[in-house]
mmCIF file of C-alpha atoms and ligand atoms in Angstrom:
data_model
loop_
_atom_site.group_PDB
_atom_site.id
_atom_site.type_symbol
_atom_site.label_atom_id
_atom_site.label_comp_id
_atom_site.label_asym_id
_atom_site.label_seq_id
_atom_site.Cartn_x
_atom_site.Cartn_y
_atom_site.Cartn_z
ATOM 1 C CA UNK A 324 51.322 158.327 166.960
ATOM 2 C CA UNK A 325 51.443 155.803 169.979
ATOM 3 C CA UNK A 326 54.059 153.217 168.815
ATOM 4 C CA UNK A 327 57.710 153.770 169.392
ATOM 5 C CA UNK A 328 59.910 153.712 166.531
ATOM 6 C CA UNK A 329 63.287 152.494 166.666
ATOM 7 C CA UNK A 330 65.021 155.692 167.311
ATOM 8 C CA UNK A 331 68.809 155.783 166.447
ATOM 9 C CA UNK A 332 69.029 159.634 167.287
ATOM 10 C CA UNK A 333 72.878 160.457 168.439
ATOM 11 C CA UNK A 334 71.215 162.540 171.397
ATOM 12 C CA UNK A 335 69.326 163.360 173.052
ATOM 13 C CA UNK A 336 68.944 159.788 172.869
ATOM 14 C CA UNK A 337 66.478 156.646 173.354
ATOM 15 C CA UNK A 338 66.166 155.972 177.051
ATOM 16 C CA UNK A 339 64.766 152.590 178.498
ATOM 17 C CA UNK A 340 60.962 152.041 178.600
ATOM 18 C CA UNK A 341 60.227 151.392 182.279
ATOM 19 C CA UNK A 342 62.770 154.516 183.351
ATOM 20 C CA UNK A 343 60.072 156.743 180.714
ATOM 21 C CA UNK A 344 57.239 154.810 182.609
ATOM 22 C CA UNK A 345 57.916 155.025 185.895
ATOM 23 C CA UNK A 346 59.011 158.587 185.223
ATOM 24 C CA UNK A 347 55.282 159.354 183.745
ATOM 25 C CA UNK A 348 53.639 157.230 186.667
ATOM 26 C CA UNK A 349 55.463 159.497 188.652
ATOM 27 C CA UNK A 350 54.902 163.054 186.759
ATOM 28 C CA UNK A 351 52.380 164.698 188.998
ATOM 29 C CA UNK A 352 53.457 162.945 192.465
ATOM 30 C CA UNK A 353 56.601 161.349 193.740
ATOM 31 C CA UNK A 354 54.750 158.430 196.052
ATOM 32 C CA UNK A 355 54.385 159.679 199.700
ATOM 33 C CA UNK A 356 55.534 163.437 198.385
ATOM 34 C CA UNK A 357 51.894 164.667 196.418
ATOM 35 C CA UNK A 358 54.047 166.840 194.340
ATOM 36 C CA UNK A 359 56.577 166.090 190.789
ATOM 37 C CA UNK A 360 60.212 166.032 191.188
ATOM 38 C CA UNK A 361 59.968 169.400 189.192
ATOM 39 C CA UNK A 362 57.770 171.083 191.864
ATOM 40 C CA UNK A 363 60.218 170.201 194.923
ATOM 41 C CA UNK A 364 63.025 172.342 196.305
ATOM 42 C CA UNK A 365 66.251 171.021 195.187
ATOM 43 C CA UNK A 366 67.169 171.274 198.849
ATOM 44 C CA UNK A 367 64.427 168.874 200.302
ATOM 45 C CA UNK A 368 64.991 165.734 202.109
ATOM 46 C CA UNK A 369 63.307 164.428 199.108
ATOM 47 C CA UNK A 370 65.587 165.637 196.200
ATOM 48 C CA UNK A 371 68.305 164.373 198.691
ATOM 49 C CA UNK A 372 67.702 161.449 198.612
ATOM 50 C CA UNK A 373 67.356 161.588 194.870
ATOM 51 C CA UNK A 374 70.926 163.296 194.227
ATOM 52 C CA UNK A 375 72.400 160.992 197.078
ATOM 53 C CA UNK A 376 70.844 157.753 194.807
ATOM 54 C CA UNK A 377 72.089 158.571 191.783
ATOM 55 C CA UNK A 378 75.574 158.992 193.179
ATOM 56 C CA UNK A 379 75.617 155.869 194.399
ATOM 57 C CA UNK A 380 74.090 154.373 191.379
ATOM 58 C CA UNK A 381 77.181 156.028 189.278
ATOM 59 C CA UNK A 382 79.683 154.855 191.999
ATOM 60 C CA UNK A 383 78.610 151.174 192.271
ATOM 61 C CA UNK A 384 78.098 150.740 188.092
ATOM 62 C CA UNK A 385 81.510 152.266 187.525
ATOM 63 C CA UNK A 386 83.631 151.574 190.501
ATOM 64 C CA UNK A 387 84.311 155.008 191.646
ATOM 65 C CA UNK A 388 86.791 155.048 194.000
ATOM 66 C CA UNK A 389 86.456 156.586 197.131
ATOM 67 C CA UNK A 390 88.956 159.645 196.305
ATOM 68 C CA UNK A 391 86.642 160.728 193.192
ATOM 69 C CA UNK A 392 84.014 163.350 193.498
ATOM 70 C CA UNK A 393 80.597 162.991 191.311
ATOM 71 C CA UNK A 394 79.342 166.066 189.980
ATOM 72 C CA UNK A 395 75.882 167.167 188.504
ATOM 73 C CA UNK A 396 77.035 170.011 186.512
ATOM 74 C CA UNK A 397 74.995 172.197 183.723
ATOM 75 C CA UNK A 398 76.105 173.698 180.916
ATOM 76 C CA UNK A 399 76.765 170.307 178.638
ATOM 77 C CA UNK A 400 79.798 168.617 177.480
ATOM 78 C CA UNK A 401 80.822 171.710 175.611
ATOM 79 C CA UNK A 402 81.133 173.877 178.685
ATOM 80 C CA UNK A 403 83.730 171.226 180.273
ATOM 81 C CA UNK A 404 85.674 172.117 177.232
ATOM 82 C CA UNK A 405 86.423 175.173 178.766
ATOM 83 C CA UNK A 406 85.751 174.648 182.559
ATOM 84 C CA UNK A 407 88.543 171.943 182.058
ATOM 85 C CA UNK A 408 91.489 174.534 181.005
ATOM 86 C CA UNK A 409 90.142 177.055 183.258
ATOM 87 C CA UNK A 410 91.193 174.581 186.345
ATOM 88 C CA UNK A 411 93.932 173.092 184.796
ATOM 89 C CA UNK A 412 95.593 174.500 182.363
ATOM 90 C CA UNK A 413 98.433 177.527 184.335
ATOM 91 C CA UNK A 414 99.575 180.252 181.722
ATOM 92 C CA UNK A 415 103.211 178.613 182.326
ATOM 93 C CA UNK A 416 102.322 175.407 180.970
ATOM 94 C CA UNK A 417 100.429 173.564 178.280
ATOM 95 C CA UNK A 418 98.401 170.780 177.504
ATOM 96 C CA UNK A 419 98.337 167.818 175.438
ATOM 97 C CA UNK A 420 95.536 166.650 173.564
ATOM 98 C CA UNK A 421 94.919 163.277 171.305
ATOM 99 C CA UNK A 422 92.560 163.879 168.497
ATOM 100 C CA UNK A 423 90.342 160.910 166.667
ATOM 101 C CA UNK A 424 87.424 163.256 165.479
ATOM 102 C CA UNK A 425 85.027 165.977 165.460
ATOM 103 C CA UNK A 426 84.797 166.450 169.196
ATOM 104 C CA UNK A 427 88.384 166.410 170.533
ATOM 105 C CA UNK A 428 88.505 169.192 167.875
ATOM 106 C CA UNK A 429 86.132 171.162 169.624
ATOM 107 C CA UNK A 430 87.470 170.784 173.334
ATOM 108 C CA UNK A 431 90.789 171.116 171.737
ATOM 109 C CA UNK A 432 89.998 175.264 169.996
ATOM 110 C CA UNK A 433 87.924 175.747 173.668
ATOM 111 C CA UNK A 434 91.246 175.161 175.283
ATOM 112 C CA UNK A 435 93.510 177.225 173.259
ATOM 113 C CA UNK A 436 91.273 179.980 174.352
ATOM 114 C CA UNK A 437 92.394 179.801 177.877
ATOM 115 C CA UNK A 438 96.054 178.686 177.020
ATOM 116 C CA UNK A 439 99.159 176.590 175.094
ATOM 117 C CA UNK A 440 97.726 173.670 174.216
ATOM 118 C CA UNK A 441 99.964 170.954 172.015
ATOM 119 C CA UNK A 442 98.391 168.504 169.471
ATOM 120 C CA UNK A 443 100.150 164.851 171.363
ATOM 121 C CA UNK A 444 98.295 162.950 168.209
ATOM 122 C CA UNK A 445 95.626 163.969 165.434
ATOM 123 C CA UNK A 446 94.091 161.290 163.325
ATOM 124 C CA UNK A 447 92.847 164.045 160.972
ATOM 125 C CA UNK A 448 94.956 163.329 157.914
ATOM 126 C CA UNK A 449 92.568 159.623 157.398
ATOM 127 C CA UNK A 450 89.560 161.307 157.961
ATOM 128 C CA UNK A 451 89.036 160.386 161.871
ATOM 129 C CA UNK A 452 89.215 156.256 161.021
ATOM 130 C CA UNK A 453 90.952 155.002 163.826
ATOM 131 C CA UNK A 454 92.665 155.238 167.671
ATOM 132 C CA UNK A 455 96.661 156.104 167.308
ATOM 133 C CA UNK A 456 98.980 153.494 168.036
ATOM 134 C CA UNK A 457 101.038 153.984 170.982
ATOM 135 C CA UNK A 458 104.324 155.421 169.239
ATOM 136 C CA UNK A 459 102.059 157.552 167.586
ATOM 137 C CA UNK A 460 100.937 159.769 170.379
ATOM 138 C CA UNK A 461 104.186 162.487 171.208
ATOM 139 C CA UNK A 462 103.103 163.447 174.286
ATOM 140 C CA UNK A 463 105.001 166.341 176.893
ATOM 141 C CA UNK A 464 106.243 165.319 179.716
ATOM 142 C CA UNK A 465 105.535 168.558 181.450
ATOM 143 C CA UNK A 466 101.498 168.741 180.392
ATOM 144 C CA UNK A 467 99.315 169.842 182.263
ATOM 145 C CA UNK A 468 97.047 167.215 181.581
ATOM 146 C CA UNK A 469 96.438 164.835 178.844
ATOM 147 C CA UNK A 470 92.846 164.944 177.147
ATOM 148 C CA UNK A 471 90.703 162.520 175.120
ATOM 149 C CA UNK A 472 87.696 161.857 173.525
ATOM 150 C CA UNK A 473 86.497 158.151 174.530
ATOM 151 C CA UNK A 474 84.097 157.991 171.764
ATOM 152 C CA UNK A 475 83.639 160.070 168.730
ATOM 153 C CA UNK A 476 80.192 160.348 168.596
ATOM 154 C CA UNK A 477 80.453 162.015 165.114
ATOM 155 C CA UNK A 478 83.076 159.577 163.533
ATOM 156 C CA UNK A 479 82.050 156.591 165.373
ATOM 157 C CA UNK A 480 85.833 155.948 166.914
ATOM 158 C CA UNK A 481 86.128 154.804 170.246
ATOM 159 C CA UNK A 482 88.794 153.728 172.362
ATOM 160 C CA UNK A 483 89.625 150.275 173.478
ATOM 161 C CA UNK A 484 91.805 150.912 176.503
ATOM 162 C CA UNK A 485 93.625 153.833 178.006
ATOM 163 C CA UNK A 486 96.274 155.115 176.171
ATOM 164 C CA UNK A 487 99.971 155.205 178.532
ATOM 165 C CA UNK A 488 100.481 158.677 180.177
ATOM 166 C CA UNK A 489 102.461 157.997 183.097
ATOM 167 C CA UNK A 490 101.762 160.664 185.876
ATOM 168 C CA UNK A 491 100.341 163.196 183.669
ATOM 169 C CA UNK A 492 96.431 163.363 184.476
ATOM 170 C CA UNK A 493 94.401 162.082 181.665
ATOM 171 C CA UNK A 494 91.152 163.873 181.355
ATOM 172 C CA UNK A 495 88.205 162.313 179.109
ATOM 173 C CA UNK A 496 84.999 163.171 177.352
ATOM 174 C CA UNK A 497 83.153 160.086 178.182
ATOM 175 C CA UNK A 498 79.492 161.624 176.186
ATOM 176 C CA UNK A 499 79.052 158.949 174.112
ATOM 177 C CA UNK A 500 80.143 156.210 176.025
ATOM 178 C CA UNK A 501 79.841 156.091 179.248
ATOM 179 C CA UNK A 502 77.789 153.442 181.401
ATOM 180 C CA UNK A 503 78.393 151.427 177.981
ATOM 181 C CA UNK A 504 80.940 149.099 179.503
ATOM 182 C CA UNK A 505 83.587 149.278 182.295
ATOM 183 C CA UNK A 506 86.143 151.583 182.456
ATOM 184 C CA UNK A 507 88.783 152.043 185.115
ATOM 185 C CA UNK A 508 88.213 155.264 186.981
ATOM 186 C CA UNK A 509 90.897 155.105 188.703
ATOM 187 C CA UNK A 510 93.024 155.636 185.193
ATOM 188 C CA UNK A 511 91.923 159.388 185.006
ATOM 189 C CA UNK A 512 92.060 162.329 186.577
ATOM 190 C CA UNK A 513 88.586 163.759 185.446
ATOM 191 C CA UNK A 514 85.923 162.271 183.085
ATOM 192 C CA UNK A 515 82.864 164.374 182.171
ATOM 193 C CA UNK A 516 79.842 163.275 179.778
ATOM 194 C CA UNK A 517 76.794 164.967 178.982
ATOM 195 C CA UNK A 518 73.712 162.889 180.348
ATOM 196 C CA UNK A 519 72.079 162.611 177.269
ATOM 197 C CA UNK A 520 73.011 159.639 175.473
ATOM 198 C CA UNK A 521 73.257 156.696 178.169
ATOM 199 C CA UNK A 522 72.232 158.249 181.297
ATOM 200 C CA UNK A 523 69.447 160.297 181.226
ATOM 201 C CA UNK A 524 68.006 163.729 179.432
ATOM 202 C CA UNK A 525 69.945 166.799 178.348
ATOM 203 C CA UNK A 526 70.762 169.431 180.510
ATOM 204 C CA UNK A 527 73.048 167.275 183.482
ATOM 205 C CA UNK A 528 76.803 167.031 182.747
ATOM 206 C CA UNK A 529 78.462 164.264 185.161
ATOM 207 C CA UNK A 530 82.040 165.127 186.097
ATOM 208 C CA UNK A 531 83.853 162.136 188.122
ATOM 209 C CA UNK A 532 87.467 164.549 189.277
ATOM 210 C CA UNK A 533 89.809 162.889 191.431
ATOM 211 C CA UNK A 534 90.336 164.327 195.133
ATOM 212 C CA UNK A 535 94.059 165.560 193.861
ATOM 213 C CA UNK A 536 93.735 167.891 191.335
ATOM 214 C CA UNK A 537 91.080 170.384 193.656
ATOM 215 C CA UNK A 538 94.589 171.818 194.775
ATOM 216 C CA UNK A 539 96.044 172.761 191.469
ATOM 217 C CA UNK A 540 93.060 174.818 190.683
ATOM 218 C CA UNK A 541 93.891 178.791 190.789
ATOM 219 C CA UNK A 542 91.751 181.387 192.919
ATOM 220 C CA UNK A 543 90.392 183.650 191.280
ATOM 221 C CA UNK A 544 87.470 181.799 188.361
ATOM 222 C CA UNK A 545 83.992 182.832 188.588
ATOM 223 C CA UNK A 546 82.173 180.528 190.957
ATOM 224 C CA UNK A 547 80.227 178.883 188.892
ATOM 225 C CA UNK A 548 83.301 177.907 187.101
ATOM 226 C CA UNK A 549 85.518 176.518 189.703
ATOM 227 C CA UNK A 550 84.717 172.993 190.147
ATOM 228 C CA UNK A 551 85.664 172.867 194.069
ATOM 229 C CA UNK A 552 82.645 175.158 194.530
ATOM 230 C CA UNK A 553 80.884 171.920 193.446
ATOM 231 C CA UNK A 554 82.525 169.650 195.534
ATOM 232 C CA UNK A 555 81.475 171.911 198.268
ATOM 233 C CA UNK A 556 78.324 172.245 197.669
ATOM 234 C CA UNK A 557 77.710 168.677 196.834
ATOM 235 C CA UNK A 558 76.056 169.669 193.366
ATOM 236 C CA UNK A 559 73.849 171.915 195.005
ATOM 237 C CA UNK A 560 75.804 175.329 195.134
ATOM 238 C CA UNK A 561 72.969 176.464 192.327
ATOM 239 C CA UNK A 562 69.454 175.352 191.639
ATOM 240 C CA UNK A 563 70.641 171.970 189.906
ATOM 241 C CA UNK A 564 68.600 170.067 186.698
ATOM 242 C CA UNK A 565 66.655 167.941 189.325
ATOM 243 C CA UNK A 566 64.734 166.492 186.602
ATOM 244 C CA UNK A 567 67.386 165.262 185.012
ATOM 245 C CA UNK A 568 69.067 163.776 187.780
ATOM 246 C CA UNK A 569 66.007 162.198 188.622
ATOM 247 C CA UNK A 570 65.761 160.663 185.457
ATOM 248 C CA UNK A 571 69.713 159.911 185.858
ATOM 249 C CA UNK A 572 68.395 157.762 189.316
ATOM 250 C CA UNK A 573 66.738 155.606 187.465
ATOM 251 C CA UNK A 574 68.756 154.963 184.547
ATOM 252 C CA UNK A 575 71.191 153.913 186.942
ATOM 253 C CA UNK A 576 69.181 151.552 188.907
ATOM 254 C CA UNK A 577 67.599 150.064 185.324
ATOM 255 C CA UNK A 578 71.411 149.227 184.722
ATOM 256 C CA UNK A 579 72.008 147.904 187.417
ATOM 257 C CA UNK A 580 68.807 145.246 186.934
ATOM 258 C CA UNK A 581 70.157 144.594 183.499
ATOM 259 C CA UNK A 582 73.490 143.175 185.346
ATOM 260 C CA UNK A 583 75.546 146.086 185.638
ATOM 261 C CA UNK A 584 78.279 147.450 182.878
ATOM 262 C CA UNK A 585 79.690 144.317 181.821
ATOM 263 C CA UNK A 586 76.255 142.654 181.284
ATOM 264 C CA UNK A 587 75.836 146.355 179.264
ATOM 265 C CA UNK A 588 78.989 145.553 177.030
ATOM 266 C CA UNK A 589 78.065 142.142 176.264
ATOM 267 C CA UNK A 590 74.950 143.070 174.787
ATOM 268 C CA UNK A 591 76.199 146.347 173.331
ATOM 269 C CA UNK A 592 78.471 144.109 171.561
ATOM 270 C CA UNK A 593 76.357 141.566 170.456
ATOM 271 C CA UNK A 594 74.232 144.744 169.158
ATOM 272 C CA UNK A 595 76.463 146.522 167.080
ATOM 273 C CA UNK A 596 78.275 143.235 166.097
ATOM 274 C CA UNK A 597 74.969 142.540 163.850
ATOM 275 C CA UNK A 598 75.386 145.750 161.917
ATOM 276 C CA UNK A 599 79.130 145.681 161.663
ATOM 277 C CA UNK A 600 78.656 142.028 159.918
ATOM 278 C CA UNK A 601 75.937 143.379 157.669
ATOM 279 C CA UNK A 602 78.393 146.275 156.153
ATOM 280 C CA UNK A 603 81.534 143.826 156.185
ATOM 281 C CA UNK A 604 79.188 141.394 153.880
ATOM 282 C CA UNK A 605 78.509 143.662 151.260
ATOM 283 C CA UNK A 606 80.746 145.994 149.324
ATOM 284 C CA UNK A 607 77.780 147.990 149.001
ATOM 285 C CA UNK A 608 77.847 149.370 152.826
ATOM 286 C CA UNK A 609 81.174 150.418 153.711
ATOM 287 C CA UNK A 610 82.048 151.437 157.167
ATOM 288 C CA UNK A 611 83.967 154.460 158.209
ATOM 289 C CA UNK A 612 86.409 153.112 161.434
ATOM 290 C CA UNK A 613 88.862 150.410 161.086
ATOM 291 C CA UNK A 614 87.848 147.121 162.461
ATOM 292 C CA UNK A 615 89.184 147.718 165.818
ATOM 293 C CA UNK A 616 88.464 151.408 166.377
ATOM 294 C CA UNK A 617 84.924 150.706 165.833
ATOM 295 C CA UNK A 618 82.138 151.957 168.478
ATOM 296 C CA UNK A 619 79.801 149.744 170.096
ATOM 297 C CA UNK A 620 77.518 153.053 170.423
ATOM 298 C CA UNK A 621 77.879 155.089 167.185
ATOM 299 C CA UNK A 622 77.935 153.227 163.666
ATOM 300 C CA UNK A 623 78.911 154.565 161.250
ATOM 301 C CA UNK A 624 79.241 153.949 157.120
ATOM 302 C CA UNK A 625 78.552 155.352 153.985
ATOM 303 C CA UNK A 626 76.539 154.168 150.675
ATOM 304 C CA UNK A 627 77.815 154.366 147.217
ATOM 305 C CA UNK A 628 76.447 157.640 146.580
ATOM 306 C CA UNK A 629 75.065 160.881 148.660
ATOM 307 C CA UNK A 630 71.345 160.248 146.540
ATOM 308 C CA UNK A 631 71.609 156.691 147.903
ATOM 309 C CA UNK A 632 72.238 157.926 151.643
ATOM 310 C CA UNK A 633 69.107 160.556 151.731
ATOM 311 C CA UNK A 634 66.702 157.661 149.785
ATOM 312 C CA UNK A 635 68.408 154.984 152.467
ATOM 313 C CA UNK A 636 67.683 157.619 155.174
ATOM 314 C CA UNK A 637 64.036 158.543 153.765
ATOM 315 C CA UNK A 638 63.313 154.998 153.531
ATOM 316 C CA UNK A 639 64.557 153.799 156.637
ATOM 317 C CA UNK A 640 62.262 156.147 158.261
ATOM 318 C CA UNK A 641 59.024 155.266 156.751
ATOM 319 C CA UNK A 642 59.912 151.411 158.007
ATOM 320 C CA UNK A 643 60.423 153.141 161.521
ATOM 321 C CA UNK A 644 63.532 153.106 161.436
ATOM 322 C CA UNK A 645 64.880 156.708 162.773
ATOM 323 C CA UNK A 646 67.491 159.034 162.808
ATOM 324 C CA UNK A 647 69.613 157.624 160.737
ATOM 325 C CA UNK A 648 71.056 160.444 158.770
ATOM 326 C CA UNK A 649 74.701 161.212 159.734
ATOM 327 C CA UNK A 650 75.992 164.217 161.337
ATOM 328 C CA UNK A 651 75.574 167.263 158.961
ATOM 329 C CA UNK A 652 79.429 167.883 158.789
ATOM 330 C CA UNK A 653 80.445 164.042 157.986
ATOM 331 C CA UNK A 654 77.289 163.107 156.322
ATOM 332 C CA UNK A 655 76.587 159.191 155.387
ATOM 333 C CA UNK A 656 74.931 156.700 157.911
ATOM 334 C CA UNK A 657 74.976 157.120 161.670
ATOM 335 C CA UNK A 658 73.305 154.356 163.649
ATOM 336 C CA UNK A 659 73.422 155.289 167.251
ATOM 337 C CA UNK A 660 72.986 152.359 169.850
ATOM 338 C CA UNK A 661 72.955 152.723 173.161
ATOM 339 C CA UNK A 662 72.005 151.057 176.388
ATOM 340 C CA UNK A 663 68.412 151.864 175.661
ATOM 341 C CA UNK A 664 68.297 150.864 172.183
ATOM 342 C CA UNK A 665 66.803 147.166 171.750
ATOM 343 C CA UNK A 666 68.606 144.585 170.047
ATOM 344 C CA UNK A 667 65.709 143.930 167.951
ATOM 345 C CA UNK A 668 65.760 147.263 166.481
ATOM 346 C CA UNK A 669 69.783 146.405 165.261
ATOM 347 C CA UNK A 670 67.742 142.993 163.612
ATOM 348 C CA UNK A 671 65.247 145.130 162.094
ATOM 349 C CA UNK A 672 68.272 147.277 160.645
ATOM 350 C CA UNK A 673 69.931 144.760 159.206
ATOM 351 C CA UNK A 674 66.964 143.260 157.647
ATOM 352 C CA UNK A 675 66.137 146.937 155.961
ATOM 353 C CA UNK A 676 70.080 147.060 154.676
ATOM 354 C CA UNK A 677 69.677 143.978 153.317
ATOM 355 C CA UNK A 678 66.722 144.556 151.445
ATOM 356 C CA UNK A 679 67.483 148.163 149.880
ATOM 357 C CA UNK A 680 70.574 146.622 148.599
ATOM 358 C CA UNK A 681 69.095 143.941 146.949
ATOM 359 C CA UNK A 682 66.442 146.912 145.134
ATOM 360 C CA UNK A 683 69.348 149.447 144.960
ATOM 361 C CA UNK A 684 72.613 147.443 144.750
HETATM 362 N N1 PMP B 270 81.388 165.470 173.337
HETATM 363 C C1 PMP B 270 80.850 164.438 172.687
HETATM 364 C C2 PMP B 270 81.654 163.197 172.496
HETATM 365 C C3 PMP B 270 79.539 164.543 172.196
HETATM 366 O O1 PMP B 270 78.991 163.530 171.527
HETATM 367 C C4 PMP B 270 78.811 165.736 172.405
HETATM 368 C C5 PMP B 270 77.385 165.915 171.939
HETATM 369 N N2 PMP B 270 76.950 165.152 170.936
HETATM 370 C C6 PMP B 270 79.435 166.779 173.075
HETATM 371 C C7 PMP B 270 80.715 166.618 173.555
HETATM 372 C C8 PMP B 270 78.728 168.077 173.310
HETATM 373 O O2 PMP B 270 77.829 167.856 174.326
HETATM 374 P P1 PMP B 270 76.771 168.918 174.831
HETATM 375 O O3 PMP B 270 75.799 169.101 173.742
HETATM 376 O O4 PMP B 270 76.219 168.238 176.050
HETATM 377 O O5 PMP B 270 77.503 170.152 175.168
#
């Protein structure tokens, strides 16, 4: 097969054309180098430049400040659900986390492995529908630090804005969204995402961690574990994914043509705005988030039956349409849109809803 199909996957994800095709003009030699990025020592003045590129990609498109440290990490998402109470969380204290799906769960049972952790908010009891209000998050005073999940991936929740947590540091799995629209840094104490829905391939975790909290981390964690080892080392303590980062580069610098993050959200918006229109036209579609919980990257709704979601599904992909199928523990419709994914693709989904229902409504 040579055409592209519109590919909805959740991740590893679409990623824009001319990154892919630069990236294969560029397989077997970096210009001026006669080698691929894969062949190259992660310490050449090469792959340098490459790390020191993408940084600055990152920090331009999301306004790092100056007192945040960018981090290449391995080890995915998952392994910042743990790396984050291993630096963070003291056995005198606890920490406070906001649940709105399947995710936040996750981090959440990682971190009550290291220590006291305190449920400030669950959304569990609708089925993961919606962001708390703001009297509905019972946060401690005394955390440790205060963690999120930006956008449910699985649920397809997402946050509009920060939620208020005074001083305490607010720490955020940013997977799903990140690079989708602006966000203010400066708001958290640590972010992390895994690269592999907006920014590049799997297998390079970003971690933005402000200057401050280095000092609260305790001697004594393996290494590899201890994120100031990465701040010294500038991401290159270990051999790093320098593929991935590579890939990362250019992502950034395709975003940056495309008008930055805001020009991102506009047309994210305008994207998943089509689809969220065709399910609130029909009482055939109905969508899983409440109206303003709703993710620009991840949407998601259900069919009036489970046989009408796999023949949906099964159909959808014979029109080209793929990866539609929702997460295995959730099930219904996921349609996953990010940076990469074209608008026309959204058109051509709505134009396949519209028709099954008319055969199947
Ligand atoms: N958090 C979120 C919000 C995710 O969507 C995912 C992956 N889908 C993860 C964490 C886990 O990421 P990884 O596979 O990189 O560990």
């Amino acid at each position: 097969m040579s055409e592209r199909v519109f590919n909805f996957s959740a991740g590893p994800a679409v990623l824009p054309e001319p990154v892919l095709e630069q990236a294969q003009r560029e397989m077997l030699s970096l210009p001026g180098v006669g080698m691929s990025v894969m062949e190259i020592s992660h310490r050449s003045k090469t792959f340098d430049a490459i790390i020191n590129s993408a940084e600055a990609g990152l920090r331009e498109l999301l306004n790092v400040p100056a007192n945040y440290h960018i981090l290449f990490l391995q080890g995915g998402a998952s392994l910042q659900f743990s790396m984050v109470p291993m630096n963070f969380l003291p056995p005198d204290a606890s920490a406070d986390y906001i649940l709105t799906g399947s995710w936040g769960k996750k981090a959440l049972k990682e971190a009550a492995i290291i220590g006291a952790v305190n449920v400030a908010a669950t959304m569990a009891d609708g089925g993961f529908t919606r962001i708390p209000a703001r009297d509905e998050i019972k946060l401690n005073p005394h955390a440790a630090f205060v963690h999120l999940t930006t956008n449910e991936t699985i649920e397809g929740v997402e946050w509009k804005s920060e939620p208020e947590v005074g001083d305490l540091p607010l720490v955020a799995d940013a997977s799903s969204d990140i690079l989708s629209h602006p966000i203010p840094v400066d708001k958290y104490a640590l972010i992390y995402a895994g690269a592999q829905k907006n920014m590049g391939p799997s297998g390079v975790t970003l971690v933005i961690i402000r200057e401050d909290m280095l000092a609260r981390i305790p001697d004594g964690a393996p290494t590899m574990l201890d994120y100031r080892t990465h701040v010294k080392g500038k991401s290159l303590y270990n051999t790093p994914n320098t593929w991935g980062i590579y890939i990362l580069d250019l992502v950034c610098k395709w975003v940056k043509e495309k008008g930055g993050l805001e020009a991102m959200h506009r047309e994210n918006e305008a994207k998943a705005g089509l689809i969220y229109d065709a399910i609130d036209s029909s009482s055939f579609y109905r969508g899983h988030a409440d109206g303003d919980s709703r993710s620009i990257m991840n949407v998601t709704f259900r069919l009036p039956s489970e046989e009408l979601e796999k023949k949906f599904c099964a159909e959808a992909t014979e029109k080209g349409l793929d990866g539609l199928k929702g997460h295995r523990s959730v099930g219904g419709i996921r349609a996953s849109i990010y940076n990469a994914f074209p608008l026309s693709g959204c058109k051509a989904l709505v134009a396949f809803m519209k028709d099954f229902e008319r055969a199947n409504g």
